[in-house]
CSV table of C-alpha atoms and ligand atoms in Angstrom, one decimal:
chain,number,residue,atom,x,y,z
A,590,MET,CA,11.1,-25.5,-14.3
A,591,ASN,CA,11.7,-22.0,-15.4
A,592,ILE,CA,13.8,-20.4,-12.6
A,593,GLN,CA,15.1,-17.0,-13.2
A,594,ASN,CA,18.2,-15.5,-11.7
A,595,GLU,CA,17.4,-15.1,-8.0
A,596,THR,CA,17.6,-11.4,-6.9
A,597,LEU,CA,15.8,-11.7,-3.5
A,598,LYS,CA,18.4,-12.3,-0.9
A,599,HIS,CA,16.7,-12.5,2.4
A,600,LEU,CA,14.3,-10.8,4.9
A,601,GLU,CA,15.6,-8.3,7.3
A,602,CYS,CA,14.0,-6.9,10.5
A,603,SER,CA,13.1,-3.2,9.9
A,604,LYS,CA,14.0,-2.5,13.6
A,605,CYS,CA,16.8,-4.7,14.8
A,606,GLY,CA,18.3,-5.9,11.5
A,607,GLU,CA,18.0,-9.6,12.2
A,608,ILE,CA,18.1,-11.7,9.0
A,609,TYR,CA,15.6,-14.4,8.0
A,610,PRO,CA,15.5,-16.8,5.1
A,611,HIS,CA,12.8,-16.1,2.4
A,612,THR,CA,12.6,-19.8,1.6
A,613,GLU,CA,10.3,-20.4,4.6
A,614,PRO,CA,7.1,-18.7,5.7
A,615,GLN,CA,7.9,-15.7,7.9
A,616,ASN,CA,5.8,-13.2,9.8
A,617,VAL,CA,7.4,-10.6,12.1
A,618,CYS,CA,10.8,-10.6,13.7
A,619,THR,CA,10.9,-13.3,16.4
A,620,ALA,CA,13.4,-11.2,18.4
A,621,CYS,CA,11.6,-7.8,18.5
A,622,GLY,CA,8.2,-8.3,16.9
A,623,LYS,CA,8.6,-5.7,14.2
A,624,PRO,CA,8.0,-6.1,10.4
A,625,LEU,CA,10.4,-7.9,8.1
A,626,LEU,CA,11.4,-6.3,4.8
A,627,ALA,CA,12.6,-8.1,1.6
A,628,ARG,CA,16.2,-7.3,0.6
A,629,TYR,CA,17.5,-7.7,-2.9
A,630,ALA,CA,20.9,-8.0,-4.6
A,631,LEU,CA,20.8,-4.3,-5.5
A,632,GLU,CA,24.5,-4.0,-6.2
A,633,GLN,CA,24.2,-6.7,-8.7
A,634,LEU,CA,21.2,-5.2,-10.4
A,635,ALA,CA,22.8,-1.7,-10.4
A,636,GLY,CA,25.2,-2.6,-13.2
A,637,THR,CA,23.1,-5.1,-15.1
A,638,TRP,CA,19.4,-4.1,-15.2
A,639,GLN,CA,18.6,-1.2,-17.5
A,640,ARG,CA,15.4,0.9,-17.5
A,641,ASP,CA,15.0,0.3,-21.3
A,642,THR,CA,14.2,-3.4,-20.6
A,643,LEU,CA,10.8,-2.3,-19.3
A,644,LEU,CA,9.8,-0.9,-22.7
A,645,SER,CA,9.1,-4.4,-24.2
A,646,ARG,CA,7.3,-5.7,-21.1
A,647,PRO,CA,3.5,-5.9,-20.4
A,648,ALA,CA,1.9,-2.9,-18.6
A,649,SER,CA,1.5,-4.8,-15.4
A,650,LEU,CA,3.2,-4.6,-12.0
A,651,TRP,CA,5.1,-7.8,-12.9
A,652,ARG,CA,7.2,-5.8,-15.3
A,653,TYR,CA,9.4,-5.0,-12.3
A,654,LYS,CA,10.1,-8.7,-11.6
A,655,GLU,CA,13.8,-8.2,-10.7
A,656,LEU,CA,12.7,-6.2,-7.6
A,657,LEU,CA,9.8,-8.5,-6.7
A,658,PRO,CA,10.0,-11.6,-4.5
A,659,ILE,CA,8.7,-14.3,-6.8
A,660,SER,CA,11.5,-16.0,-8.7
A,661,ASN,CA,9.6,-18.8,-10.5
A,662,PRO,CA,7.0,-17.4,-13.0
A,663,GLU,CA,4.8,-20.5,-12.4
A,664,ASP,CA,4.1,-19.3,-8.9
A,665,ILE,CA,2.6,-16.0,-10.1
A,666,VAL,CA,-1.1,-15.7,-9.2
A,667,THR,CA,-2.4,-12.9,-11.5
A,668,LEU,CA,-5.8,-11.4,-12.3
A,669,GLY,CA,-4.3,-8.9,-14.7
A,670,GLU,CA,-2.8,-6.2,-12.4
A,671,THR,CA,-2.7,-3.4,-14.9
A,672,MET,CA,-0.4,-0.4,-14.5
A,673,THR,CA,-2.8,2.3,-13.3
A,674,PRO,CA,-3.2,5.6,-15.1
A,675,LEU,CA,-1.6,8.8,-13.8
A,676,VAL,CA,-4.3,11.3,-14.8
A,677,HIS,CA,-3.6,15.1,-15.1
A,678,ALA,CA,-6.4,16.6,-13.0
A,679,LYS,CA,-6.2,20.0,-14.7
A,680,ARG,CA,-9.6,21.3,-13.8
A,681,LEU,CA,-9.4,20.1,-10.2
A,682,GLY,CA,-6.0,21.8,-9.9
A,683,GLU,CA,-7.3,25.1,-11.3
A,684,THR,CA,-9.9,25.2,-8.6
A,685,PHE,CA,-7.0,25.3,-6.1
A,686,GLY,CA,-4.8,27.6,-8.1
A,687,LEU,CA,-2.4,24.7,-9.0
A,688,THR,CA,-1.2,23.6,-12.4
A,689,GLU,CA,0.3,20.2,-11.7
A,690,VAL,CA,-2.2,18.1,-9.8
A,691,TRP,CA,-2.2,14.4,-10.9
A,692,VAL,CA,-4.3,11.4,-9.8
A,693,LYS,CA,-2.9,7.9,-9.6
A,694,ASP,CA,-6.1,6.0,-10.2
A,695,GLU,CA,-5.9,2.7,-8.4
A,696,SER,CA,-9.5,1.9,-8.9
A,697,ARG,CA,-8.7,0.2,-12.2
A,698,LEU,CA,-7.1,-2.8,-10.4
A,699,PRO,CA,-8.8,-6.2,-9.9
A,700,THR,CA,-11.3,-5.9,-7.0
A,701,GLY,CA,-11.4,-2.1,-7.5
A,702,SER,CA,-8.7,-1.2,-5.1
A,703,PHE,CA,-4.9,-1.1,-4.7
A,704,LYS,CA,-5.1,-3.9,-2.2
A,705,ALA,CA,-4.9,-6.2,-5.2
A,706,ARG,CA,-1.2,-5.2,-5.6
A,707,GLY,CA,-0.3,-6.5,-2.1
A,708,LEU,CA,-2.4,-9.6,-2.1
A,709,ALA,CA,-1.3,-10.6,-5.6
A,710,MET,CA,2.2,-10.7,-4.2
A,711,ALA,CA,1.4,-12.3,-0.8
A,712,VAL,CA,-0.7,-15.1,-2.4
A,713,SER,CA,1.9,-15.8,-5.1
A,714,LYS,CA,4.6,-16.1,-2.4
A,715,ALA,CA,2.2,-18.3,-0.3
A,716,LYS,CA,1.8,-20.5,-3.3
A,717,SER,CA,5.5,-20.8,-3.9
A,718,LEU,CA,5.9,-21.8,-0.2
A,719,GLY,CA,3.2,-24.4,-0.5
A,720,LEU,CA,0.9,-22.8,2.0
A,721,LYS,CA,-2.7,-24.1,2.0
A,722,ALA,CA,-4.7,-21.7,4.3
A,723,LEU,CA,-4.3,-18.0,4.8
A,724,ALA,CA,-6.0,-15.8,7.4
A,725,ILE,CA,-6.5,-12.0,7.4
A,726,PRO,CA,-7.9,-9.3,9.6
A,727,SER,CA,-9.3,-6.6,7.3
A,728,ALA,CA,-11.2,-3.3,7.3
A,729,GLY,CA,-12.7,-4.4,3.9
A,730,ASN,CA,-10.7,-4.2,0.7
A,731,ALA,CA,-7.9,-6.4,1.7
A,732,ALA,CA,-10.4,-9.1,2.5
A,733,THR,CA,-11.9,-8.9,-0.9
A,734,ALA,CA,-8.5,-9.0,-2.6
A,735,LEU,CA,-7.4,-12.0,-0.5
A,736,ALA,CA,-10.6,-13.8,-1.2
A,737,VAL,CA,-10.2,-13.6,-5.0
A,738,TYR,CA,-6.5,-14.2,-5.2
A,739,ALA,CA,-6.7,-17.2,-2.8
A,740,ALA,CA,-9.6,-18.6,-4.9
A,741,ALA,CA,-7.6,-18.2,-8.1
A,742,ALA,CA,-4.7,-20.0,-6.4
A,743,GLY,CA,-6.8,-22.8,-4.9
A,744,ILE,CA,-5.8,-21.8,-1.4
A,745,ALA,CA,-8.3,-21.4,1.5
A,746,ALA,CA,-9.0,-17.9,2.8
A,747,HIS,CA,-10.1,-17.2,6.4
A,748,ILE,CA,-11.4,-13.6,6.8
A,749,PHE,CA,-12.1,-11.6,9.9
A,750,MET,CA,-13.6,-8.2,9.6
A,751,PRO,CA,-15.9,-5.8,11.4
A,752,GLN,CA,-19.7,-6.3,11.2
A,753,ASP,CA,-20.1,-2.9,9.7
A,754,THR,CA,-17.6,-3.5,6.9
A,755,PRO,CA,-19.0,-2.2,3.6
A,756,VAL,CA,-21.5,-4.6,2.0
A,757,PHE,CA,-19.4,-4.8,-1.2
A,758,ASN,CA,-16.6,-6.4,0.8
A,759,LYS,CA,-18.8,-8.8,2.7
A,760,GLN,CA,-20.5,-10.0,-0.5
A,761,THR,CA,-17.5,-10.3,-2.6
A,762,CYS,CA,-15.7,-12.5,0.0
A,763,GLN,CA,-18.8,-14.8,0.1
A,764,LEU,CA,-18.9,-14.9,-3.7
A,765,ALA,CA,-15.3,-16.0,-3.9
A,766,GLY,CA,-15.9,-18.8,-1.4
A,767,ALA,CA,-13.8,-17.4,1.5
A,768,ASN,CA,-14.6,-18.3,5.1
A,769,VAL,CA,-15.9,-15.1,6.6
A,770,THR,CA,-16.3,-14.2,10.2
A,771,LEU,CA,-17.8,-10.9,11.1
A,772,ILE,CA,-16.8,-9.6,14.5
A,773,ASP,CA,-18.0,-7.0,16.9
A,774,GLY,CA,-15.0,-4.8,16.9
A,775,LEU,CA,-12.4,-3.2,14.6
A,776,ILE,CA,-9.5,-4.5,12.5
A,777,THR,CA,-7.2,-4.6,15.5
A,778,ASP,CA,-9.7,-6.9,17.3
A,779,ALA,CA,-9.9,-9.1,14.2
A,780,GLY,CA,-6.1,-9.2,14.2
A,781,ARG,CA,-6.1,-10.5,17.8
A,782,ILE,CA,-8.5,-13.3,16.8
A,783,VAL,CA,-6.3,-14.4,13.9
A,784,ALA,CA,-3.2,-14.3,16.2
A,785,GLU,CA,-4.9,-16.4,18.8
A,786,ARG,CA,-6.3,-19.1,16.5
A,787,LYS,CA,-3.7,-19.4,13.6
A,788,GLU,CA,-1.4,-21.9,15.2
A,789,GLN,CA,-4.1,-24.4,16.1
A,790,GLU,CA,-5.9,-23.9,12.8
A,791,GLY,CA,-2.8,-24.1,10.6
A,792,TRP,CA,-3.4,-20.7,9.1
A,793,PHE,CA,-0.7,-18.4,7.8
A,794,ASP,CA,-1.3,-14.8,8.9
A,795,VAL,CA,-1.3,-12.3,6.0
A,796,SER,CA,-2.0,-9.2,8.1
A,797,THR,CA,-0.5,-5.9,6.8
A,798,LEU,CA,3.2,-5.7,7.6
A,799,LYS,CA,3.0,-8.9,9.6
A,800,GLU,CA,3.5,-10.6,6.3
A,801,PRO,CA,6.6,-9.4,4.4
A,802,TYR,CA,5.4,-9.4,0.8
A,803,ARG,CA,2.2,-7.3,0.6
A,804,VAL,CA,4.4,-4.3,1.0
A,805,GLU,CA,6.5,-5.5,-2.0
A,806,GLY,CA,3.3,-5.4,-4.1
A,807,LYS,CA,2.4,-2.0,-2.8
A,808,LYS,CA,5.8,-0.6,-3.6
A,809,THR,CA,5.0,-1.1,-7.3
A,810,MET,CA,2.8,2.0,-7.0
A,811,GLY,CA,6.1,3.9,-6.5
A,812,PHE,CA,7.8,2.1,-9.4
A,813,GLU,CA,4.9,2.9,-11.8
A,814,LEU,CA,4.8,6.5,-10.6
A,815,ALA,CA,8.6,6.9,-11.2
A,816,GLU,CA,8.3,5.4,-14.6
A,817,GLN,CA,5.2,7.5,-15.5
A,818,CYS,CA,7.1,10.7,-14.4
A,819,ASN,CA,10.0,9.7,-16.6
A,820,TRP,CA,12.2,8.9,-13.5
A,821,GLU,CA,11.8,12.4,-12.0
A,822,LEU,CA,9.7,12.0,-8.9
A,823,PRO,CA,6.9,14.5,-8.1
A,824,ASP,CA,7.2,17.1,-5.4
A,825,VAL,CA,4.3,15.9,-3.2
A,826,ILE,CA,2.5,12.6,-2.7
A,827,ILE,CA,-0.8,12.8,-0.9
A,828,TYR,CA,-1.7,9.4,0.5
A,829,PRO,CA,-4.7,8.1,2.6
A,830,THR,CA,-3.1,6.1,5.4
A,831,GLY,CA,-4.5,3.2,7.3
A,832,GLY,CA,-2.0,0.4,8.0
A,833,GLY,CA,0.6,2.4,6.0
A,834,THR,CA,1.8,-0.3,3.6
A,835,GLY,CA,1.6,2.2,0.7
A,836,ILE,CA,3.8,4.8,2.2
A,837,VAL,CA,6.3,2.3,3.6
A,838,GLY,CA,6.3,0.4,0.3
A,839,MET,CA,6.8,3.5,-1.9
A,840,TRP,CA,9.5,4.8,0.4
A,841,LYS,CA,11.3,1.5,0.2
A,842,GLY,CA,10.8,1.3,-3.5
A,843,PHE,CA,12.3,4.7,-4.2
A,844,ALA,CA,15.4,3.7,-2.2
A,845,GLU,CA,15.7,0.6,-4.3
A,846,LEU,CA,15.4,2.6,-7.5
A,847,GLU,CA,18.1,5.0,-6.3
A,848,ALA,CA,20.3,2.1,-5.3
A,849,ILE,CA,20.2,0.6,-8.8
A,850,GLY,CA,20.8,4.1,-10.3
A,851,TRP,CA,17.4,4.6,-11.9
A,852,ILE,CA,16.5,7.8,-10.0
A,853,GLY,CA,18.4,10.4,-8.1
A,854,LYS,CA,18.2,11.6,-4.5
A,855,LYS,CA,15.0,13.7,-4.8
A,856,ARG,CA,12.0,12.4,-2.9
A,857,PRO,CA,8.4,13.7,-2.8
A,858,ARG,CA,7.2,15.1,0.4
A,859,PHE,CA,4.9,12.4,1.8
A,860,ILE,CA,1.6,13.8,3.1
A,861,SER,CA,-0.2,11.1,5.1
A,862,VAL,CA,-3.9,11.7,5.3
A,863,GLN,CA,-6.2,10.3,8.0
A,864,SER,CA,-9.7,11.0,9.3
A,865,THR,CA,-10.2,13.1,12.4
A,866,GLY,CA,-12.2,10.1,13.6
A,867,CYS,CA,-9.1,7.9,13.5
A,868,ALA,CA,-5.8,9.7,13.3
A,869,PRO,CA,-3.1,7.9,15.3
A,870,ILE,CA,-0.3,8.8,12.8
A,871,VAL,CA,-1.3,12.4,12.6
A,872,LYS,CA,-1.3,12.7,16.4
A,873,ALA,CA,2.1,11.1,16.7
A,874,TRP,CA,3.5,13.3,13.9
A,875,GLU,CA,2.2,16.4,15.6
A,876,GLU,CA,3.7,15.4,18.9
A,877,GLY,CA,7.0,14.6,17.3
A,878,ALA,CA,6.8,11.0,18.4
A,879,THR,CA,8.5,8.1,16.7
A,880,GLU,CA,5.6,5.6,17.4
A,881,ALA,CA,1.9,6.1,17.6
A,882,THR,CA,-0.5,5.3,20.5
A,883,PRO,CA,-3.6,3.3,19.7
A,884,TRP,CA,-6.6,5.4,18.8
A,885,ARG,CA,-9.7,4.8,20.8
A,886,GLU,CA,-13.3,4.6,19.4
A,887,ALA,CA,-12.1,4.9,15.9
A,888,GLN,CA,-14.9,5.9,13.5
A,889,THR,CA,-14.9,7.2,9.9
A,890,VAL,CA,-16.8,6.9,6.6
A,891,ALA,CA,-13.5,5.9,5.0
A,892,SER,CA,-13.3,2.3,6.2
A,893,GLY,CA,-9.8,1.8,4.8
A,894,LEU,CA,-8.6,4.5,7.3
A,895,ARG,CA,-10.2,2.9,10.3
A,896,VAL,CA,-7.0,1.4,11.6
A,897,PRO,CA,-6.5,2.4,15.3
A,898,GLN,CA,-3.0,0.9,15.5
A,899,ALA,CA,-0.4,0.1,12.8
A,900,ILE,CA,2.5,-2.3,13.5
A,901,GLY,CA,4.5,-0.2,11.0
A,902,ASP,CA,3.8,3.1,12.7
A,903,PHE,CA,7.5,3.9,13.2
A,904,LEU,CA,8.2,3.2,9.5
A,905,ILE,CA,5.3,5.5,8.3
A,906,LEU,CA,6.5,8.3,10.6
A,907,GLU,CA,10.1,7.8,9.5
A,908,ALA,CA,9.1,8.2,5.8
A,909,ILE,CA,7.0,11.3,6.5
A,910,ARG,CA,9.8,12.9,8.5
A,911,LYS,CA,12.7,12.0,6.2
A,912,SER,CA,10.7,13.2,3.2
A,913,GLU,CA,10.0,16.5,5.0
A,914,GLY,CA,6.3,15.8,4.6
A,915,ALA,CA,3.4,16.0,7.0
A,916,ALA,CA,0.5,14.1,8.4
A,917,ILE,CA,-2.9,15.8,8.4
A,918,ALA,CA,-6.4,14.9,9.4
A,919,VAL,CA,-9.6,15.7,7.6
A,920,THR,CA,-13.1,15.5,9.0
A,921,ASP,CA,-15.7,13.0,7.6
A,922,GLU,CA,-17.7,16.1,6.6
A,923,ALA,CA,-14.8,17.3,4.5
A,924,ILE,CA,-14.4,13.8,3.0
A,925,ARG,CA,-18.2,13.7,2.1
A,926,GLU,CA,-17.9,17.1,0.4
A,927,ALA,CA,-14.8,16.1,-1.5
A,928,MET,CA,-16.5,13.0,-2.8
A,929,GLN,CA,-17.9,15.2,-5.6
A,930,LEU,CA,-14.8,17.1,-6.5
A,931,LEU,CA,-13.0,14.6,-8.7
A,932,PRO,CA,-16.2,13.3,-10.4
A,933,THR,CA,-17.4,16.8,-11.2
A,934,THR,CA,-14.1,18.2,-12.4
A,935,GLU,CA,-12.4,15.2,-14.0
A,936,GLY,CA,-15.0,12.5,-14.3
A,937,LEU,CA,-13.1,10.3,-11.9
A,938,LEU,CA,-15.2,8.4,-9.3
A,939,THR,CA,-13.4,8.0,-6.0
A,940,CYS,CA,-13.6,6.0,-2.8
A,941,PRO,CA,-13.9,8.0,0.4
A,942,GLU,CA,-10.2,7.4,1.1
A,943,GLY,CA,-9.4,8.9,-2.3
A,944,ALA,CA,-11.7,11.8,-1.6
A,945,ALA,CA,-9.8,12.3,1.7
A,946,THR,CA,-6.7,13.2,-0.4
A,947,VAL,CA,-8.7,15.9,-2.2
A,948,ALA,CA,-9.9,17.3,1.2
A,949,ALA,CA,-6.3,17.3,2.3
A,950,LEU,CA,-5.1,19.1,-0.8
A,951,LYS,CA,-7.6,21.8,0.0
A,952,GLN,CA,-6.3,22.1,3.5
A,953,LEU,CA,-2.6,22.1,2.4
A,954,VAL,CA,-3.3,24.9,-0.1
A,955,SER,CA,-5.0,27.1,2.4
A,956,LYS,CA,-2.1,26.6,4.8
A,957,GLY,CA,0.4,27.6,2.0
A,958,MET,CA,2.1,24.2,2.1
A,959,ILE,CA,2.1,23.7,-1.6
A,960,GLU,CA,3.5,26.1,-4.3
A,961,PRO,CA,1.3,26.7,-7.3
A,962,SER,CA,3.6,25.0,-9.8
A,963,GLU,CA,4.6,22.0,-7.7
A,964,ARG,CA,3.7,18.6,-9.0
A,965,VAL,CA,1.3,16.9,-6.7
A,966,VAL,CA,0.1,13.3,-6.9
A,967,LEU,CA,-3.1,12.2,-5.2
A,968,PHE,CA,-3.7,8.5,-4.7
A,969,ASN,CA,-7.3,7.4,-5.4
A,970,THR,CA,-6.8,4.1,-3.7
A,971,GLY,CA,-10.0,2.5,-4.9
A,972,GLY,CA,-13.2,2.9,-6.8
A,973,TYR,CA,-16.6,4.1,-5.7
A,974,GLN,CA,-18.8,1.4,-4.1
A,975,SER,CA,-22.3,2.1,-2.9
B,1464,PLP,C1,-6.4,-0.1,2.8
B,1464,PLP,C2,-6.8,1.1,2.2
B,1464,PLP,C3,-6.2,2.3,2.5
B,1464,PLP,C4,-5.0,2.4,3.4
B,1464,PLP,O1,-3.9,1.9,2.9
B,1464,PLP,P1,-2.5,1.6,3.6
B,1464,PLP,O2,-1.5,1.5,2.5
B,1464,PLP,O3,-2.7,0.3,4.3
B,1464,PLP,O4,-2.2,2.7,4.5
B,1464,PLP,C5,-6.6,3.5,1.8
B,1464,PLP,N1,-7.6,3.4,0.9
B,1464,PLP,C6,-8.2,2.3,0.6
B,1464,PLP,C7,-9.3,2.3,-0.4
B,1464,PLP,C8,-7.9,1.1,1.3
B,1464,PLP,O5,-8.6,0.0,1.0
């Protein structure tokens, strides 16, 4: 066996600090019910791991292996998670009077969305722990990603998602041989069903932030961004927020990079974007609250943003607040309009969630919240699907 130097130390509750071993399957903190986060031997890495080592490694998220939770390379389940391009959207920027608008184009990943990052990590960890059946509540793209990674690993996938989930997601899950249950409700209702049945069925729950390793996959967006910006983080990140793993992951990833001495103190202002049809984080941020209240009758064209309640709400809000960012809502009408802006100016096709960041940029500029020369990064979290 090819075991590398273990850098993952343990899991720690994000709220109460309780410690859990990573050598056994873990969900949330059994003491307070909040998400567990992976902790690494950062002091040890600080003196020994140099940025230059990356230069000779493949352009994949696995290049950051020292800060990833998989220690045995044989456990890695991969479909080719390429580093995604950071595209200078010059013509789009000009239309808003900005010179430094960039798009991190996550549509290039397996399954066409950044959910591949999280599920590659969660399924690899599940494999290393010998798990045989995984269950997930999903608004769509996480289901597709779990279905294909589980198939590749030879692990069963049990998927629960809303009846009106995009056809692409329903079909891809079927094609990959997952067990799919369509429910009359939203992702939160699907989550309840998984929670009720998992024990009896012997499923391991891989819900966002109720499973500790998806966020580790998502944080690699931040690692790539830092590396692509030559270790000088941008001024603003505009991110379409559902369960919030991306924001929480990048915030965590930046702290880790600082701890090992690869970046300085500067952080981008995190702008969390939601739809006016489902904006629990925006509402909480506007009210100055540290937690969000569940959104009722959530509805939006951006299915990835249709998350009425996020278990990591306090972590999302903390990252927004500490980064001196903001949370803003855009209407579905503005999202539909923005669907054409990146294709027509840059030739980049976007998902509705990615278009929401363009609609948000427009709003931020009109409110004077971005300076003309600031470097702004929009996350196009997935590709266009009809
Ligand atoms: C899941 C999803 C989101 C929301 O991501 P979080 O990191 O969970 O907030 C945004 N866009 C797309 C395309 C998604 O699939």
